[in-house]
mmCIF file of C-alpha atoms and ligand atoms in Angstrom:
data_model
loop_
_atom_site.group_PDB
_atom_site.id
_atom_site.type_symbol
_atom_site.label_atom_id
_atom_site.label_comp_id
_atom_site.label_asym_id
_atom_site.label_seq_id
_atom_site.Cartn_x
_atom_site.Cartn_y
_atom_site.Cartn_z
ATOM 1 C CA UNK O 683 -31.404 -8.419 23.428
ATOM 2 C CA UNK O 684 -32.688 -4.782 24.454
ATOM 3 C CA UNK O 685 -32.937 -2.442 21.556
ATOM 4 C CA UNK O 686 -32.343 0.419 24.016
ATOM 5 C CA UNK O 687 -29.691 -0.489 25.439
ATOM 6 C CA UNK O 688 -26.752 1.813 25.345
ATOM 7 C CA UNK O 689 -24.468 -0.634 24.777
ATOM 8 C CA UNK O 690 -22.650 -0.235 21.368
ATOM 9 C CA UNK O 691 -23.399 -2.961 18.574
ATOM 10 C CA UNK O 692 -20.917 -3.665 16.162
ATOM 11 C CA UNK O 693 -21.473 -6.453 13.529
ATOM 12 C CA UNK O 694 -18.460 -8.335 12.150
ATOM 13 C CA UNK O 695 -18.518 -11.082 9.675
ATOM 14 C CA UNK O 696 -18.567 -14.120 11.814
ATOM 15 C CA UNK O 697 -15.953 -16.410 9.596
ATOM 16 C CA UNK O 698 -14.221 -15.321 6.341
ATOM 17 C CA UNK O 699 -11.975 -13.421 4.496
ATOM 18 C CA UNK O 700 -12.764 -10.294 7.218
ATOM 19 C CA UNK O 701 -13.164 -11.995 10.545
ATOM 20 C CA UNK O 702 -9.659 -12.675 11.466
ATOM 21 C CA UNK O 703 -8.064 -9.201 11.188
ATOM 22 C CA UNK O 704 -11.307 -7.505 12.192
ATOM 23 C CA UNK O 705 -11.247 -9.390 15.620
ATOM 24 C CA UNK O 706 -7.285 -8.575 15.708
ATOM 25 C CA UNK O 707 -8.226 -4.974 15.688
ATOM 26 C CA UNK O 708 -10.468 -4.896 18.696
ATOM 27 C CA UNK O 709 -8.242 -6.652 20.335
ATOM 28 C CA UNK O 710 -5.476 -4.352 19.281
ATOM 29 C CA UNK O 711 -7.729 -1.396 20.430
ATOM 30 C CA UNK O 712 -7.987 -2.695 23.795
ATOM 31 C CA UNK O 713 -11.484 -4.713 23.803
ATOM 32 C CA UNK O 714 -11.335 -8.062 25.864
ATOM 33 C CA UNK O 715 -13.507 -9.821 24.317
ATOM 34 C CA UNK O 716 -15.840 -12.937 25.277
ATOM 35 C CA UNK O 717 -15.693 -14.902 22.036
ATOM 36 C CA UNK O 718 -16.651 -18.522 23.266
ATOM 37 C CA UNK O 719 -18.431 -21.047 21.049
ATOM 38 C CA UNK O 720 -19.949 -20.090 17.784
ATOM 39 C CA UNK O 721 -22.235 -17.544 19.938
ATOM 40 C CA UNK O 722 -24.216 -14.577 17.872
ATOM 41 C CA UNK O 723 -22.994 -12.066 20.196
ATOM 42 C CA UNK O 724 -19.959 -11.708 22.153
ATOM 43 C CA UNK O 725 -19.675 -9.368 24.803
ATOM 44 C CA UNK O 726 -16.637 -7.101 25.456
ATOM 45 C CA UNK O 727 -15.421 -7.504 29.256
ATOM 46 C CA UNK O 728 -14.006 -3.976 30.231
ATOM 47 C CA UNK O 729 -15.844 -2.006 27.624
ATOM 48 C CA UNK O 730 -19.956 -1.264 27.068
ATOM 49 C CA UNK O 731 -19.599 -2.983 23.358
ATOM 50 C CA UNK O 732 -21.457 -5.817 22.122
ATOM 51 C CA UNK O 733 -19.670 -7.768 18.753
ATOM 52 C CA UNK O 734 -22.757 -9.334 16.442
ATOM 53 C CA UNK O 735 -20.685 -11.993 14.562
ATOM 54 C CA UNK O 736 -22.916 -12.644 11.358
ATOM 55 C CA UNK O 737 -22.663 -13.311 7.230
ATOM 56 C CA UNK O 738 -21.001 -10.255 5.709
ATOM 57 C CA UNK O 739 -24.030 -9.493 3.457
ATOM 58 C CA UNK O 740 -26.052 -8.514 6.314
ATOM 59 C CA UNK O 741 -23.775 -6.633 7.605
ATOM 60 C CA UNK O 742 -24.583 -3.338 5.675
ATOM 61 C CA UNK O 743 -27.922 -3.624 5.801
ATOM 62 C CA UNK O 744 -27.742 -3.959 10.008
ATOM 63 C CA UNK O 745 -26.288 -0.424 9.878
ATOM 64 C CA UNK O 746 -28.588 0.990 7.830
ATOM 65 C CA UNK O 747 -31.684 -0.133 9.298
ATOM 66 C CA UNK O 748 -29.730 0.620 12.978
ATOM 67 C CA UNK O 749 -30.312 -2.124 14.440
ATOM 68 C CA UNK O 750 -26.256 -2.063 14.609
ATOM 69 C CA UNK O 751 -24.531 1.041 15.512
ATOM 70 C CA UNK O 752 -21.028 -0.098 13.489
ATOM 71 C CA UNK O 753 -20.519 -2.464 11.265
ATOM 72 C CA UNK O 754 -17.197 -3.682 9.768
ATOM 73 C CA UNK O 755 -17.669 -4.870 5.761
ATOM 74 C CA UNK O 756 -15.763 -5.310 2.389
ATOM 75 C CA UNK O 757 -16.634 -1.572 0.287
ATOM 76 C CA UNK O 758 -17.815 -4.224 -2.508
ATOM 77 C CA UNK O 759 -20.745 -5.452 -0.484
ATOM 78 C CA UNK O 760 -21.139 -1.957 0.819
ATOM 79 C CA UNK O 761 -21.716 -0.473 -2.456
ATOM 80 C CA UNK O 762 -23.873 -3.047 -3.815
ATOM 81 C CA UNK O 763 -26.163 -3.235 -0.934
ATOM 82 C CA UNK O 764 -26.535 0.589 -1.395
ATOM 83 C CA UNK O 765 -27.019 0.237 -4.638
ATOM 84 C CA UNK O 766 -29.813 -2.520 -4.048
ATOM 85 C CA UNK O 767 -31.401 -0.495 -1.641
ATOM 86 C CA UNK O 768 -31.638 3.199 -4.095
ATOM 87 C CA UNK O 769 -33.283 0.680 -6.462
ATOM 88 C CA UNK O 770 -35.924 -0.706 -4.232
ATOM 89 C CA UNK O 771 -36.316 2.902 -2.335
ATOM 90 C CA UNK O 772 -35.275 1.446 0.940
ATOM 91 C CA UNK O 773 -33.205 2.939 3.524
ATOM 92 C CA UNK O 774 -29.435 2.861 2.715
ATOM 93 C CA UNK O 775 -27.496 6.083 5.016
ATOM 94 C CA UNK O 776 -24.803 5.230 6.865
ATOM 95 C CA UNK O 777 -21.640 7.081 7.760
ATOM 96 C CA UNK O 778 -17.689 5.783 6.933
ATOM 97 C CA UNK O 779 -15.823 6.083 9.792
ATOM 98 C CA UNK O 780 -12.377 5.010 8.898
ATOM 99 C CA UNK O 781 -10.687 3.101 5.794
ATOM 100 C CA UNK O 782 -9.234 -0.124 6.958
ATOM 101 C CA UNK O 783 -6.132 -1.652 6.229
ATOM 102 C CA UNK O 784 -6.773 -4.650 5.286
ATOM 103 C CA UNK O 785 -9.480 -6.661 3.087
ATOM 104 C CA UNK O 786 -7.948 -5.577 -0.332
ATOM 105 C CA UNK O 787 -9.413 -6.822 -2.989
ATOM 106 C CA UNK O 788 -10.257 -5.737 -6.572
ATOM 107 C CA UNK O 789 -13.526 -6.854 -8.506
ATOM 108 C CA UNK O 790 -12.778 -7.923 -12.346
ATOM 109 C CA UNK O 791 -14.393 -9.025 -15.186
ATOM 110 C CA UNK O 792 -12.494 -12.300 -16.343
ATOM 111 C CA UNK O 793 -12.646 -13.893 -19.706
ATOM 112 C CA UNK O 794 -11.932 -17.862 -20.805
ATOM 113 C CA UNK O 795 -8.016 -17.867 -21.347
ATOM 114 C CA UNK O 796 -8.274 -18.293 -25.356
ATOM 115 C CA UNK O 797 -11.435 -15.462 -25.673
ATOM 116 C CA UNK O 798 -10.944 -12.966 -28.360
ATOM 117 C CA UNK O 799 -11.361 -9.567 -25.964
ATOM 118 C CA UNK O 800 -10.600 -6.166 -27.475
ATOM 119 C CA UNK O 801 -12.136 -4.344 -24.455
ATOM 120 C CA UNK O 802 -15.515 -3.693 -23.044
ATOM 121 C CA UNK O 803 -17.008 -3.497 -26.177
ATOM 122 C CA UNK O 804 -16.277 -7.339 -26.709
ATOM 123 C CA UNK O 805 -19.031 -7.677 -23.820
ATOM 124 C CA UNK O 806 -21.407 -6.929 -25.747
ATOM 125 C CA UNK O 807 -24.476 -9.353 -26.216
ATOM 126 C CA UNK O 808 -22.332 -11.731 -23.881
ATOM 127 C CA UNK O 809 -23.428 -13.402 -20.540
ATOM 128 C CA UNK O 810 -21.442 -12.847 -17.392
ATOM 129 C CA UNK O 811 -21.879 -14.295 -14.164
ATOM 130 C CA UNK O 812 -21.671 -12.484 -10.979
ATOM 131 C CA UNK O 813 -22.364 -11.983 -7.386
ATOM 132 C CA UNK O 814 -22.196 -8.222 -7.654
ATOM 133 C CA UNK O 815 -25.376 -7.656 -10.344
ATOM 134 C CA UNK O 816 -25.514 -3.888 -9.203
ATOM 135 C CA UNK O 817 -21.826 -2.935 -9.361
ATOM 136 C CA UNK O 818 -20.977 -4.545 -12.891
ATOM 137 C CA UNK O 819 -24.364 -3.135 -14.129
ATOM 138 C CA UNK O 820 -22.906 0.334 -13.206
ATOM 139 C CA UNK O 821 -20.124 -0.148 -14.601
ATOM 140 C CA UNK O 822 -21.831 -1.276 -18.454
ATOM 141 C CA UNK O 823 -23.988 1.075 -18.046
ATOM 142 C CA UNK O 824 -20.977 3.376 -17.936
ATOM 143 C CA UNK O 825 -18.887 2.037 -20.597
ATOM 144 C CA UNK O 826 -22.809 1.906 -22.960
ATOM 145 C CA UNK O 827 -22.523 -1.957 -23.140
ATOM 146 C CA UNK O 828 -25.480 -4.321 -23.278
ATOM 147 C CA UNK O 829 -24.682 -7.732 -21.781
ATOM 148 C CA UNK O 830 -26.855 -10.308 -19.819
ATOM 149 C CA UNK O 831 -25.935 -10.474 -16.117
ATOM 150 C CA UNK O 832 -26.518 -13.870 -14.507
ATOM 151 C CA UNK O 833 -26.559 -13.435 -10.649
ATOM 152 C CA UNK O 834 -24.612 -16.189 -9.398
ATOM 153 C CA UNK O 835 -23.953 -16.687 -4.889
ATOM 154 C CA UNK O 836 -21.108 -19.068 -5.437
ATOM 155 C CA UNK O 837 -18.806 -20.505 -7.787
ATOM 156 C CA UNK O 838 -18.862 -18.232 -9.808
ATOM 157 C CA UNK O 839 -15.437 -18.532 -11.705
ATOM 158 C CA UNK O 840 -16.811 -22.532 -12.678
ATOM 159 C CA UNK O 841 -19.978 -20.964 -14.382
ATOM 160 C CA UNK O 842 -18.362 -20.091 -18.045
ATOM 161 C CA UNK O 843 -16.500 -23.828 -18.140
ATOM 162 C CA UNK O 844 -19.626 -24.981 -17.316
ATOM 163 C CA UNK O 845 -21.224 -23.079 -20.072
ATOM 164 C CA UNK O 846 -23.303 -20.991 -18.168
ATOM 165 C CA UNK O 847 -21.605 -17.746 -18.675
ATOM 166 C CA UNK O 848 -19.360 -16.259 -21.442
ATOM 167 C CA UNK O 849 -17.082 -14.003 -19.121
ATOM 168 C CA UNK O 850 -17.676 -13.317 -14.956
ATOM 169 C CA UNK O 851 -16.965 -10.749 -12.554
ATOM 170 C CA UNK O 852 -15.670 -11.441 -9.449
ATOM 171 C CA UNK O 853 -13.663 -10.638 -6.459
ATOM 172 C CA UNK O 854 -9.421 -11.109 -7.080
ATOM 173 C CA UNK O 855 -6.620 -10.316 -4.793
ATOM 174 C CA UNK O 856 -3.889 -12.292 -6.446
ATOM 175 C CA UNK O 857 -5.648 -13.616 -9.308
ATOM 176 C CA UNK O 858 -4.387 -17.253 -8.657
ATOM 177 C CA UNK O 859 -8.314 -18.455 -8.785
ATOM 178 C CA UNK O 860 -8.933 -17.072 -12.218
ATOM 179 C CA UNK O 861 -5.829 -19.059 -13.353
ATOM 180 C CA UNK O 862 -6.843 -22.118 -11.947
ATOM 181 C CA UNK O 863 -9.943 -21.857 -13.448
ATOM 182 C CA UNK O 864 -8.475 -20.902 -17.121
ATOM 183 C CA UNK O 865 -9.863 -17.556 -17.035
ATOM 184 C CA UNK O 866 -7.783 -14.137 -17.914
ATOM 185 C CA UNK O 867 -8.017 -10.784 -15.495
ATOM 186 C CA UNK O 868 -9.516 -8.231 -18.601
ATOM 187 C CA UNK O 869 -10.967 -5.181 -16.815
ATOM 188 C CA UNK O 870 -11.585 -3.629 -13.000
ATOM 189 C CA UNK O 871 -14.324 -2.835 -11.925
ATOM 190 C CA UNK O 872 -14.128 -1.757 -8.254
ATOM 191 C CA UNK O 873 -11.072 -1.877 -5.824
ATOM 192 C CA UNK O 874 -12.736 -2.247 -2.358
ATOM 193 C CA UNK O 875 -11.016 -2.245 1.297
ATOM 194 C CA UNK O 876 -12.363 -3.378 4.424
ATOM 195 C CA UNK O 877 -14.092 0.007 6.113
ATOM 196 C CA UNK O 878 -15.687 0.437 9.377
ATOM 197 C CA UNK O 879 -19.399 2.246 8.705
ATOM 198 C CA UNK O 880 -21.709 3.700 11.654
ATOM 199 C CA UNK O 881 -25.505 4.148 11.231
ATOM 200 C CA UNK O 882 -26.853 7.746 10.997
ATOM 201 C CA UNK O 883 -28.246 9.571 14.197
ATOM 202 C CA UNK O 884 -25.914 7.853 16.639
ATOM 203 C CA UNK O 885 -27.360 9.918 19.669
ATOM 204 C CA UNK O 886 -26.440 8.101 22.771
ATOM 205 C CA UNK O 887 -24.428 10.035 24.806
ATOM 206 C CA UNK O 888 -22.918 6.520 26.227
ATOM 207 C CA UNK O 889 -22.654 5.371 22.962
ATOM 208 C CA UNK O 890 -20.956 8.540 20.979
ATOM 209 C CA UNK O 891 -18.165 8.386 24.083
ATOM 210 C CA UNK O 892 -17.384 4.908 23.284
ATOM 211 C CA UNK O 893 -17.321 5.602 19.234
ATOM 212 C CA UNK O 894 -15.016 8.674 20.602
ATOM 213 C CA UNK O 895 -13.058 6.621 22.320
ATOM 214 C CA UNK O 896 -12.947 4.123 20.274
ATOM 215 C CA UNK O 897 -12.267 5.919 16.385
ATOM 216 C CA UNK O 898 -8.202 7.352 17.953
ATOM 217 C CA UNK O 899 -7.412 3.866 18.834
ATOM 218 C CA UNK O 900 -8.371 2.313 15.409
ATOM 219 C CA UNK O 901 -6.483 5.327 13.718
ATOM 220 C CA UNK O 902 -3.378 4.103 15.709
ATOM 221 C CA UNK O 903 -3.355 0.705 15.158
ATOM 222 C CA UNK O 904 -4.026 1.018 11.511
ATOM 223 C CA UNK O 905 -1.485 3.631 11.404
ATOM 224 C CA UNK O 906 1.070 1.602 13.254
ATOM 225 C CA UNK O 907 -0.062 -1.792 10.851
ATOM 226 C CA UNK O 908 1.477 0.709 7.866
ATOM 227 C CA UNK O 909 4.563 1.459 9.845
ATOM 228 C CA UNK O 910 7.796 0.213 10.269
ATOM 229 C CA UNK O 911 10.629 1.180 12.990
ATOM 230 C CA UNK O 912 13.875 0.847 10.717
ATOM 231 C CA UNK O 913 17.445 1.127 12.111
ATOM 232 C CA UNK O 914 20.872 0.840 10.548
ATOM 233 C CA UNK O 915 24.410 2.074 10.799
ATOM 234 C CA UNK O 916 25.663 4.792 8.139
ATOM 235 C CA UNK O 917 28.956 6.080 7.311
ATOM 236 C CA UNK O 918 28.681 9.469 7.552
ATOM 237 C CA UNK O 919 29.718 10.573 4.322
ATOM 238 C CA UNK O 920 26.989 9.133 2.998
ATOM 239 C CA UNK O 921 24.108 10.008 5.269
ATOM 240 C CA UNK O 922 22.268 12.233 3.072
ATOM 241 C CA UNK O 923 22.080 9.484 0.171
ATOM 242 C CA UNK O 924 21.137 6.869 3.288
ATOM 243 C CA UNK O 925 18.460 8.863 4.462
ATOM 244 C CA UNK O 926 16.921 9.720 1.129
ATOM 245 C CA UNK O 927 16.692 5.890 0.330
ATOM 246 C CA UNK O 928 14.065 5.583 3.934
ATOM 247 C CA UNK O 929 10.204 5.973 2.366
ATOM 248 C CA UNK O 930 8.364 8.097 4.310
ATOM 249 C CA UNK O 931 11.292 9.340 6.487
ATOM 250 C CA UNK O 932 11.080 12.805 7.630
ATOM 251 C CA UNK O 933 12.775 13.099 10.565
ATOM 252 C CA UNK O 934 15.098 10.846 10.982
ATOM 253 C CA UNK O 935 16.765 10.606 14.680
ATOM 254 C CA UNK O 936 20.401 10.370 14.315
ATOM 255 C CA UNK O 937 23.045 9.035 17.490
ATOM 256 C CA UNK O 938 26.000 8.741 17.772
ATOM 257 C CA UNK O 939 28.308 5.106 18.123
ATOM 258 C CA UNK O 940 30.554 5.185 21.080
ATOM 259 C CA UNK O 941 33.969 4.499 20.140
ATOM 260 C CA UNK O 942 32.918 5.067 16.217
ATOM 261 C CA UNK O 943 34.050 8.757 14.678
ATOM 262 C CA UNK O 944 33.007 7.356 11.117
ATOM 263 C CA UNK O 945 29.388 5.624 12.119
ATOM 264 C CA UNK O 946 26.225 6.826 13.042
ATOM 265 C CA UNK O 947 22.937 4.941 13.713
ATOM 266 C CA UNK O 948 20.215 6.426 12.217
ATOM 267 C CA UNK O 949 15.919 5.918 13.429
ATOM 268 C CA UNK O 950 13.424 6.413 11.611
ATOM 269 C CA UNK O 951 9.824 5.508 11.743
ATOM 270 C CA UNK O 952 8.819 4.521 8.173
ATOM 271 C CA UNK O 953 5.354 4.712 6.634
ATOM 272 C CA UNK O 954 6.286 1.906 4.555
ATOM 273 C CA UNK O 955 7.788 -1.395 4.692
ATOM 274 C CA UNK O 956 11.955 -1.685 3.496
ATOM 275 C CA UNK O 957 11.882 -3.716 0.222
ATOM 276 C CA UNK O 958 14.622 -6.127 -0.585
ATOM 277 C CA UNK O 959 15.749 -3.543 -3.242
ATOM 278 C CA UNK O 960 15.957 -0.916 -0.455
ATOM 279 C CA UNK O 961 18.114 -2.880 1.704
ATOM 280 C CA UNK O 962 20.703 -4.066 -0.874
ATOM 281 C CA UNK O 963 20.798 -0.290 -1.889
ATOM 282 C CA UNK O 964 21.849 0.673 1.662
ATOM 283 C CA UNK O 965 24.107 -1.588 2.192
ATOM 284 C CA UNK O 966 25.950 -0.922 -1.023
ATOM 285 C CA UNK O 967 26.138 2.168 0.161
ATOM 286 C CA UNK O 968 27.964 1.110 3.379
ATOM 287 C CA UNK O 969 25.169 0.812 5.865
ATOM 288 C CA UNK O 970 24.900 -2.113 8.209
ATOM 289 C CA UNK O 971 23.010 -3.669 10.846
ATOM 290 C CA UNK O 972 19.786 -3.122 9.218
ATOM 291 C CA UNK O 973 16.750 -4.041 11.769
ATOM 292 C CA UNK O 974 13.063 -3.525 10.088
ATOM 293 C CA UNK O 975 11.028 -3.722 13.634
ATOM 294 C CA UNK O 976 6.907 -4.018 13.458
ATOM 295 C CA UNK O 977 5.555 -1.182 15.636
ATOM 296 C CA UNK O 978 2.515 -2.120 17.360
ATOM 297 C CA UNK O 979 0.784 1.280 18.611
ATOM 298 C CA UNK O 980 1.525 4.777 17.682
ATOM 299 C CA UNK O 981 0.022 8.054 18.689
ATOM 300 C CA UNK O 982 1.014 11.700 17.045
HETATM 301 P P1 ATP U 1758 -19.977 -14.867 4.394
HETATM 302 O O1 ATP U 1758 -20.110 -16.288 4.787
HETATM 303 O O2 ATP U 1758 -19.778 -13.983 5.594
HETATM 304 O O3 ATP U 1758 -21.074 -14.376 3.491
HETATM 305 P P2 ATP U 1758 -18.305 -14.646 2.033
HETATM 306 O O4 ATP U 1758 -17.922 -15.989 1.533
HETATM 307 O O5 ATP U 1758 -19.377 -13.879 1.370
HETATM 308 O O6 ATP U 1758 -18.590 -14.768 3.609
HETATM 309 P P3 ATP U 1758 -15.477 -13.899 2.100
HETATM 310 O O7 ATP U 1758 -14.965 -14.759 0.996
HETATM 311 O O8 ATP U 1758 -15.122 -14.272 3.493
HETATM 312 O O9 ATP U 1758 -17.057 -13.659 1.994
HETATM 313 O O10 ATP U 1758 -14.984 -12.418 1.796
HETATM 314 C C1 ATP U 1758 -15.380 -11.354 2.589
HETATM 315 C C2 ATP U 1758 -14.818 -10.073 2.003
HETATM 316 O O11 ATP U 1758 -13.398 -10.136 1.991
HETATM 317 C C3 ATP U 1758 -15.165 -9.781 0.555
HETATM 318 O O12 ATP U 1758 -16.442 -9.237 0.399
HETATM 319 C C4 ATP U 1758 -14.088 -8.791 0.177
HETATM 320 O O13 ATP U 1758 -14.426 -7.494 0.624
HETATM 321 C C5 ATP U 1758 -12.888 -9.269 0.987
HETATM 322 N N1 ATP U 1758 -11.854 -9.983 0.178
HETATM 323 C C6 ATP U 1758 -10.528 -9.755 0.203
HETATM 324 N N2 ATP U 1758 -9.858 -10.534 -0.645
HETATM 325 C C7 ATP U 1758 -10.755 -11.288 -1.266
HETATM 326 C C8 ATP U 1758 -10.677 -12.308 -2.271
HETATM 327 N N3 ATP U 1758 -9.535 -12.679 -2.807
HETATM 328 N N4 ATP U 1758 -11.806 -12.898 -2.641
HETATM 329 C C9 ATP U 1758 -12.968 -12.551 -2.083
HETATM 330 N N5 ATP U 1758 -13.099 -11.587 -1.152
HETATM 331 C C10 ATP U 1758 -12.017 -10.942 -0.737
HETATM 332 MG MG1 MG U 1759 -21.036 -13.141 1.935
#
């Protein structure tokens, strides 16, 4: 494909933890998008984009080197590419363009269940087994601890049952893996979202119209993903204590309920989700017909 072409490049991790919701946001942002077969590159119908669909780990270093103009990647392999590259003197700018909302994760340094551990210190002199060398040798260096890091691609929560490694660090969202595997959550190290990153110099007129086109869209629908429409019916002596119960409700719109003097409905857009908790706490307080409605796009 033609390196001067205006068209925008954006790599995306072709299948994985990322893929799924980063393809839901393009196509939430209004990109109709070619995606047959297993292809490299799709290209967008009604919009001058190209998607490169590739391994996350190359992802950061596309940016850098621009041979992509966006890129879509975990901040964990962000930060250790960059931390790769300092080290070796290459080439590692890049601009963030916009926290995502989703690809939460934390990176943790995991003991065998029955290890004595008394805090980083216990690392000392120990082996751990990784696929982020860089980040947890930040991190000892930080806390002055000497241990042997074992750079591991895969499997890495196996390695100390198979006696290759005294304690790991690796990526955990609900730690369900490290309890399968007998191994106890001891310290993070990192707590990494997805983020969308764009290469320095971005100079293209075409292409800067399409990233400004682009960047409001992505704020909306990941604004809107953290959103909720919530309606209810309140008694009106207790409107104040109602209202105070919404997260994230400012201004809440308040109507009126035909043929109902001691009722009101009350809207608000929430910037959270209504817990369980929440709910049971309104309606003790005599609210009722409680909707919780997904918004899908929302612009201030
Ligand atoms: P690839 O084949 O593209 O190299 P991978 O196996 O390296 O994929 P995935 O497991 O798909 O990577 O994870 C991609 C990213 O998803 C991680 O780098 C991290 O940012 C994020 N992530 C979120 N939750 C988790 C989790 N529980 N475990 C691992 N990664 C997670
Ligand atoms: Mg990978």
């Amino acid at each position: 494909f033609n390196q001067h072409s205006s068209r925008l490049r954006i790599a995306t991790q072709k299948s994985g933890r990322l893929s799924q919701e980063s393809q839901a946001l393009f196509t939430s942002c209004g990109l109709k998008i070619n995606l047959r077969e297993q292809r490299l590159i799709a290209h967008v119908e009604n919009m001058d984009i190209d998607i490169l669909r590739v391994r996350d780990d190359d992802i950061p270093g596309l940016v850098m080197d621009g041979v992509c103009d966006l890129g879509i990647v975990g901040e964990n392999v962000l930060e250790e590419e960059s931390l790769q590259r300092q080290l070796d003197n290459e080439p590692c700018d890049y601009d963030i363009l916009s926290r995502l909302s989703f690809g939460g994760c934390r990176l943790s340094i995991a003991v065998q269940q029955e290890a004595d551990y008394q805090g980083p210190t216990s690392l000392a002199g120990k082996t751990i087994a990784t696929t982020y060398p860089r980040l947890l040798n930040r991190y000892l260096k930080q806390q002055g601890v000497q241990a042997r890091i074992v750079n591991l691609k895969g499997s890495v929560e196996v390695a100390p049952r198979a006696g290759l490694a005294d304690a790991i660090c690796d990526l955990v969202s609900t730690g369900a893996t490290l309890e399968a595997n007998g191994l106890r959550e001891v310290e993070v190290i990192y707590r990494s979202k997805a983020v969308l990153i764009q290469r320095k110099n971005v100079s293209d007129a075409a292409q800067l119209k399409i990233i400004n086109t682009l960047m409001p869209r992505i704020s909306a629908v990941m604004q809107a993903n953290e959103s909720k429409y919530i309606m209810l019916h309140a008694p009106k002596a207790k409107l104040n204590e109602i209202i105070a119960l919404l997260p994230g409700a400012e201004n809440p719109t308040l109507l009126p309920l035909a043929g109902n003097d001691e009722q009101m409905a009350v809207h608000v857009v929430s910037s959270e989700t209504l817990f369980w908790e929440t709910m049971e706490q309104l309606k003790a307080l005599g609210a009722s017909s409680i909707l919780v409605l997904p918004i899908e796009k929302m612009m201030e």
